[in-house]
CSV table of C-alpha atoms in Angstrom, one decimal:
chain,number,residue,atom,x,y,z
A,82,MET,CA,76.3,140.5,133.4
A,83,ASP,CA,78.7,141.3,136.2
A,84,ARG,CA,79.3,144.9,135.4
A,85,ALA,CA,77.8,147.3,132.9
A,86,PRO,CA,80.1,148.9,130.5
A,87,GLN,CA,81.0,152.4,131.5
A,88,PRO,CA,80.9,155.2,128.9
A,89,HIS,CA,84.2,156.7,127.9
A,90,ALA,CA,84.6,160.1,126.2
A,91,GLY,CA,87.6,160.9,124.1
A,92,TRP,CA,90.2,158.8,122.5
A,93,THR,CA,92.3,156.0,123.9
A,94,PHE,CA,95.7,154.5,122.9
A,95,LEU,CA,94.3,151.0,122.3
A,96,THR,CA,91.4,150.1,120.1
A,97,ASN,CA,88.6,147.8,121.2
A,98,HIS,CA,89.9,145.3,118.6
A,99,SER,CA,93.3,145.1,120.3
A,100,ARG,CA,91.7,144.8,123.8
A,101,VAL,CA,89.5,141.9,122.7
A,102,LEU,CA,92.4,140.2,120.9
A,103,ALA,CA,94.6,140.6,124.0
A,104,ALA,CA,91.9,139.1,126.2
A,105,ILE,CA,91.5,136.1,123.9
A,106,ALA,CA,95.3,135.7,123.6
A,107,GLU,CA,95.5,135.5,127.4
A,108,ASP,CA,92.8,132.8,127.7
A,109,HIS,CA,91.9,131.0,124.5
A,110,THR,CA,88.7,129.5,126.1
A,111,VAL,CA,87.4,132.9,127.5
A,112,ARG,CA,83.7,133.5,127.2
A,113,ILE,CA,82.4,136.5,125.2
A,114,ARG,CA,80.7,137.6,128.4
A,115,ASP,CA,84.0,137.7,130.3
A,116,VAL,CA,85.7,139.6,127.4
A,117,ALA,CA,82.9,142.1,127.5
A,118,VAL,CA,83.4,142.7,131.2
A,119,ARG,CA,87.2,142.9,131.0
A,120,CYS,CA,87.1,145.3,128.0
A,121,GLN,CA,84.1,147.3,129.2
A,122,LEU,CA,82.1,146.6,126.1
A,123,THR,CA,78.8,145.0,125.4
A,124,GLU,CA,78.6,141.3,124.5
A,125,ARG,CA,77.3,142.3,121.1
A,126,ALA,CA,80.2,144.6,120.4
A,127,VAL,CA,82.6,141.8,121.4
A,128,GLN,CA,80.8,139.4,119.0
A,129,LYS,CA,81.2,141.9,116.2
A,130,ILE,CA,84.9,142.5,116.9
A,131,ILE,CA,85.5,138.7,116.9
A,132,VAL,CA,83.8,138.5,113.5
A,133,ASP,CA,86.1,141.3,112.3
A,134,LEU,CA,89.2,139.6,113.7
A,135,GLU,CA,88.3,136.3,112.1
A,136,GLU,CA,87.5,137.9,108.7
A,137,GLY,CA,90.8,139.7,108.9
A,138,GLY,CA,92.7,136.4,109.5
A,139,TYR,CA,93.8,137.4,113.0
A,140,LEU,CA,91.7,134.8,114.9
A,141,THR,CA,90.0,131.5,114.4
A,142,HIS,CA,87.8,129.4,116.6
A,143,VAL,CA,86.5,125.9,116.9
A,144,ARG,CA,83.5,124.7,118.8
A,145,GLU,CA,84.2,122.3,121.6
A,146,GLY,CA,81.0,121.2,123.3
A,147,ARG,CA,79.2,124.4,124.3
A,148,SER,CA,82.3,126.5,124.2
A,149,ASN,CA,84.5,128.2,121.7
A,150,VAL,CA,88.3,127.7,121.7
A,151,TYR,CA,90.1,130.5,119.9
A,152,ARG,CA,93.4,130.5,118.2
A,153,VAL,CA,95.3,133.7,117.5
A,154,ALA,CA,97.3,133.9,114.2
A,155,PRO,CA,100.5,135.5,115.6
A,156,GLY,CA,102.2,135.9,112.3
A,157,THR,CA,99.4,138.0,110.7
A,158,MET,CA,100.6,141.4,109.9
A,159,LEU,CA,99.0,144.5,111.5
A,160,ARG,CA,96.6,146.3,109.2
A,161,HIS,CA,97.9,149.8,109.0
A,162,PRO,CA,100.8,150.3,106.6
A,163,SER,CA,102.8,152.4,109.1
A,164,ASP,CA,102.8,149.4,111.5
A,165,ALA,CA,104.8,147.3,109.0
A,166,PRO,CA,106.5,145.0,109.5
A,167,ALA,CA,104.8,144.4,112.9
A,168,ALA,CA,102.7,141.3,113.4
A,169,VAL,CA,100.0,140.4,115.9
A,170,ALA,CA,102.7,138.7,118.1
A,171,ASP,CA,104.6,141.9,118.3
A,172,LEU,CA,101.5,143.8,119.6
A,173,LEU,CA,100.6,141.0,122.0
A,174,ALA,CA,104.1,140.8,123.3
A,175,ILE,CA,104.0,144.4,124.3
A,176,LEU,CA,100.6,144.1,125.9
A,177,ILE,CA,101.6,140.9,127.7
A,178,ARG,CA,104.8,142.6,129.0
A,179,HIS,CA,102.8,145.6,130.2
A,180,ASP,CA,100.1,143.6,131.8
A,181,SER,CA,102.4,141.8,134.2
A,182,THR,CA,99.8,141.7,137.0
A,183,ARG,CA,97.9,139.0,135.1
A,184,SER,CA,98.8,135.5,136.3
A,185,MET,CA,100.4,133.4,133.5
A,186,ALA,CA,100.2,135.7,130.5
A,187,SER,CA,103.9,136.3,130.3
A,188,THR,CA,105.1,132.7,130.9
A,189,PRO,CA,106.6,130.7,128.1
A,190,GLU,CA,103.8,128.0,128.7
A,191,ALA,CA,101.1,130.7,128.0
A,192,HIS,CA,102.9,131.9,124.9
A,193,GLU,CA,103.2,128.3,123.6
A,194,ALA,CA,99.5,127.5,124.5
A,195,HIS,CA,98.4,130.6,122.4
A,196,GLY,CA,100.8,130.1,119.5
A,197,LEU,CA,103.1,132.9,120.6
A,198,ASP,CA,106.1,130.9,121.5
A,199,GLY,CA,109.2,132.3,119.9
A,200,TYR,CA,107.7,135.6,118.8
A,201,SER,CA,108.3,137.5,121.9
A,202,HIS,CA,111.9,136.3,121.9
A,203,GLU,CA,112.2,137.4,118.3
A,204,ILE,CA,110.8,140.8,119.1
A,205,HIS,CA,113.3,141.2,121.9
A,206,ARG,CA,116.2,140.2,119.6
A,207,ARG,CA,115.1,142.7,116.9
A,208,THR,CA,114.8,145.4,119.5
A,209,VAL,CA,118.2,144.7,120.9
A,210,ASP,CA,119.7,144.4,117.4
A,211,SER,CA,118.2,147.7,116.3
A,212,ASP,CA,119.7,149.4,119.3
A,213,GLN,CA,123.2,148.3,118.2
A,214,PRO,CA,125.1,150.6,115.8
A,215,SER,CA,125.3,149.1,112.4
A,216,GLY,CA,128.8,147.8,111.4
A,217,GLY,CA,131.5,149.8,109.9
A,218,GLY,CA,133.5,150.7,112.9
């Protein structure tokens, strides 16, 4: 392993599940080892999170040779009721926009490759629309 996970005390804004999902959304052929290094988790923790995400309907994978190819389910709604009506694509669009230092994560080609095409545009439209005063003059 390239780097051992470093302990973190206290709370963080993002959960390990969202970090793993974002790493997979960025590269649908990423290895568990690489996700673990990026997210500063153990490989076993990443494996368990992937199982959780698959059982929750947020992620699927198919075996291609010796590798897994993951597919994010962008339309799946986030779990917490207060997040409604946000979907996985909404969360990923925010994370992708924030993580602009990564190579192709924010390009339309990357969104299309990971099943996110159209979702970030819809989020932007909803955000812009919600900023506008409702009719009535």
